[in-house]
Structure formats: C-alpha cells, structure tokens
Amino acid sequence: TQLLEQSPQFLSIQEGENLTVYCNSSSVFSSLQWYRQEPGEGPVLLVTVVTGGEVKKLKRLTFQFGDARKDSSLHITAAQPGDTGLYLCAGAINYGQNFVFGPGTRLSVLP
Amino acid sequence: GAGVSQSPSNKVTEKGKDVELRCDPISGHTALYWYRQSLGQGLEFLIYFQGNSAPDKSGLPSDRFSAERTGGSVSTLTIQRTQQEDSAVYLCASSSRIAGVRQYFGPGTRLTVT
C-alpha cells in the first residue's frame, strides 16, 4: 500500500519557469520531509515541516505543509538546470522513528 | 569519514548466489536505516536499527533478507539466494536523536542479479 503519492511523476520545463509538485496522503504525519536525489547519489534533505499550515522558504524553493498534515507542496520559482533531480517526500511515522517515502517527481529543467 | 559510506558501490552477481552489502554510518549516529530503490522509483523501507533496541524488520520482503548491526556501528545487509527482482540500489542512512529526524544517506550499492 502506497501511503504517499506524488504528482506529477515526471516534469520537464524550461529554465526560468515556475513549477509546483505535490505530495498527498490519506494518513496524518507528525512531520514531512522533502529530499532531492541526483543520479548515482543518495537523497539529500531539503526541508522538514512539522506544523500544519507551515510554510518554509529556502531561496527559490517554497514548501507548504497542509493544515491537516496529510499533504505538502513544493514550489520552485525561476527553475534552473541545477534544480534537475528526483524530488522525494517522506512522512514520519512512529513519532519520527521511521519514514515512508513517496515514489518521487522526476524534474528536468532544460537550459 | 564525514558521511555515510557504502560498499561495494556496484555488485553484479548470478541468480542464486548470496551477497553482503556494507554500510558505515556517521560516527555517533544511533539510528541506521536500509532502503531499496528500484530504477526510477522511490525508496522502499527495509529495516531500521535504533541503539540497542530490537530492530524494526517490518520492511524486509522475504526471509532471504537479513541485516545485522555490530557494535552499534557498521551494518551488513545480506541477501541469500538472490533473484533477478532483487536488482536495485540499496541505500543506507543514519541519523542522530541529537540532530533530530534528519537522515544522512550514503551513495548506495547498485546490485544487479543476472
């Protein structure tokens, strides 16, 4: 059973465009994380959101945690080729002792 | 080293053989996780170690899979009688309660079963 769904599965855009990717679940999570993974490497944590309705900004990236703590979104402004990668969301279960990952959104930003 | 290391980086094995994958976590990290990632997919949880507690093995797909963590540090994931569907990247991550819930991932071991 896939607890976390991500959409879109694939996204290819031109440099300078804006985009939003989504992470959805029917389950409530105590916290939710976003990771970016590049080919041949492990995922790298971008952000952790904990409070329902929380918004965090990391330069051109804006993360939002849904009020009910079941969903999240990642918005990228003025995408750059360096943003290319697999974006994974992960929900914390067992009070952060374990995590379930979504299938990821594969983003390609073309110069 | 400063990060999580895994070895080997690549492993090709014949169907039916046993393989061992190694993970060296960040020194002092009490939690260690193993995940499996099939081509282009998300991460599938396999097993979780936390300090001296009994490991959470709920993600292991079959009894051919097992893992140990010796001395609270290095971990070995063993796959017996490998099958072609075991082909994937196996990722290890570690975390520290002090640092919160952030997981630091190794580069993974790419396993190919022929």
Coordinates of N, CA and C in Angstrom, one line a residue, chain A residues 35 43 101, chain B residues 4 6 23-26 29-35 43 47-49 69 75 90-95 102-106:
Chain A
Y35 N 13.2 15.7 0.0 CA 14.6 15.4 -0.4 C 14.8 15.6 -1.9
P43 N 19.7 10.5 -1.5 CA 18.8 11.7 -1.3 C 19.5 12.6 -0.3
F101 N 8.4 6.8 2.2 CA 8.7 7.7 1.1 C 7.7 7.6 0.0
Chain B
V4 N 28.1 9.0 5.4 CA 27.8 7.6 5.3 C 28.5 7.0 4.1
Q6 N 29.2 3.4 1.8 CA 28.6 2.0 1.5 C 29.6 1.3 0.6
C23 N 27.4 -1.0 5.2 CA 27.1 0.4 5.5 C 27.9 0.8 6.7
D24 N 28.7 1.9 6.5 CA 29.4 2.6 7.6 C 28.7 3.9 7.9
P25 N 27.9 4.0 9.0 CA 27.2 5.2 9.3 C 28.1 6.3 9.8
I26 N 27.6 7.5 10.0 CA 28.3 8.6 10.6 C 28.6 8.3 12.0
H29 N 26.1 8.3 15.3 CA 24.7 8.2 14.9 C 24.1 6.8 15.5
T30 N 23.0 7.0 16.2 CA 22.4 5.8 16.9 C 21.5 5.0 16.0
A31 N 20.9 5.7 15.0 CA 19.9 5.1 14.1 C 20.5 4.8 12.8
L32 N 20.1 3.6 12.2 CA 20.6 3.2 10.9 C 19.4 2.6 10.2
Y33 N 19.3 3.0 8.9 CA 18.2 2.5 8.1 C 18.7 1.9 6.8
W34 N 18.0 0.9 6.3 CA 18.3 0.3 5.0 C 17.0 0.5 4.1
Y35 N 17.2 1.0 2.9 CA 16.1 1.1 1.9 C 16.5 0.5 0.6
L43 N 11.8 5.2 -2.4 CA 12.5 4.4 -1.5 C 11.6 3.4 -0.8
I47 N 14.7 -2.1 6.8 CA 14.9 -2.4 8.2 C 15.5 -1.1 8.9
Y48 N 15.3 -1.0 10.2 CA 15.7 0.1 11.0 C 16.3 -0.3 12.3
F49 N 17.5 0.2 12.6 CA 18.1 -0.1 13.9 C 18.2 1.2 14.7
R69 N 23.7 -5.3 12.8 CA 24.5 -4.1 13.1 C 25.4 -4.4 14.3
S75 N 26.9 -1.8 9.6 CA 25.8 -2.7 9.4 C 26.0 -3.5 8.1
Y90 N 20.6 -0.3 -3.2 CA 20.3 -0.4 -1.8 C 21.0 0.8 -1.1
L91 N 20.2 1.6 -0.4 CA 20.6 2.8 0.3 C 20.6 2.6 1.8
C92 N 21.6 3.1 2.4 CA 21.7 3.1 3.9 C 21.7 4.6 4.3
A93 N 21.1 4.8 5.5 CA 21.0 6.2 6.1 C 21.2 6.1 7.6
S94 N 21.8 7.1 8.1 CA 21.9 7.1 9.6 C 21.4 8.5 10.1
S95 N 21.1 8.5 11.4 CA 20.6 9.7 12.0 C 20.9 9.7 13.5
R102 N 16.7 14.1 10.9 CA 17.3 14.2 9.6 C 18.1 12.9 9.3
Q103 N 17.9 12.3 8.2 CA 18.6 11.1 7.8 C 19.7 11.6 6.8
Y104 N 20.9 11.0 7.0 CA 22.0 11.2 6.1 C 22.2 9.9 5.3
F105 N 22.1 10.1 4.0 CA 22.2 8.9 3.1 C 23.6 8.7 2.6
G106 N 23.9 7.4 2.4 CA 25.1 7.0 1.7 C 24.8 7.0 0.2

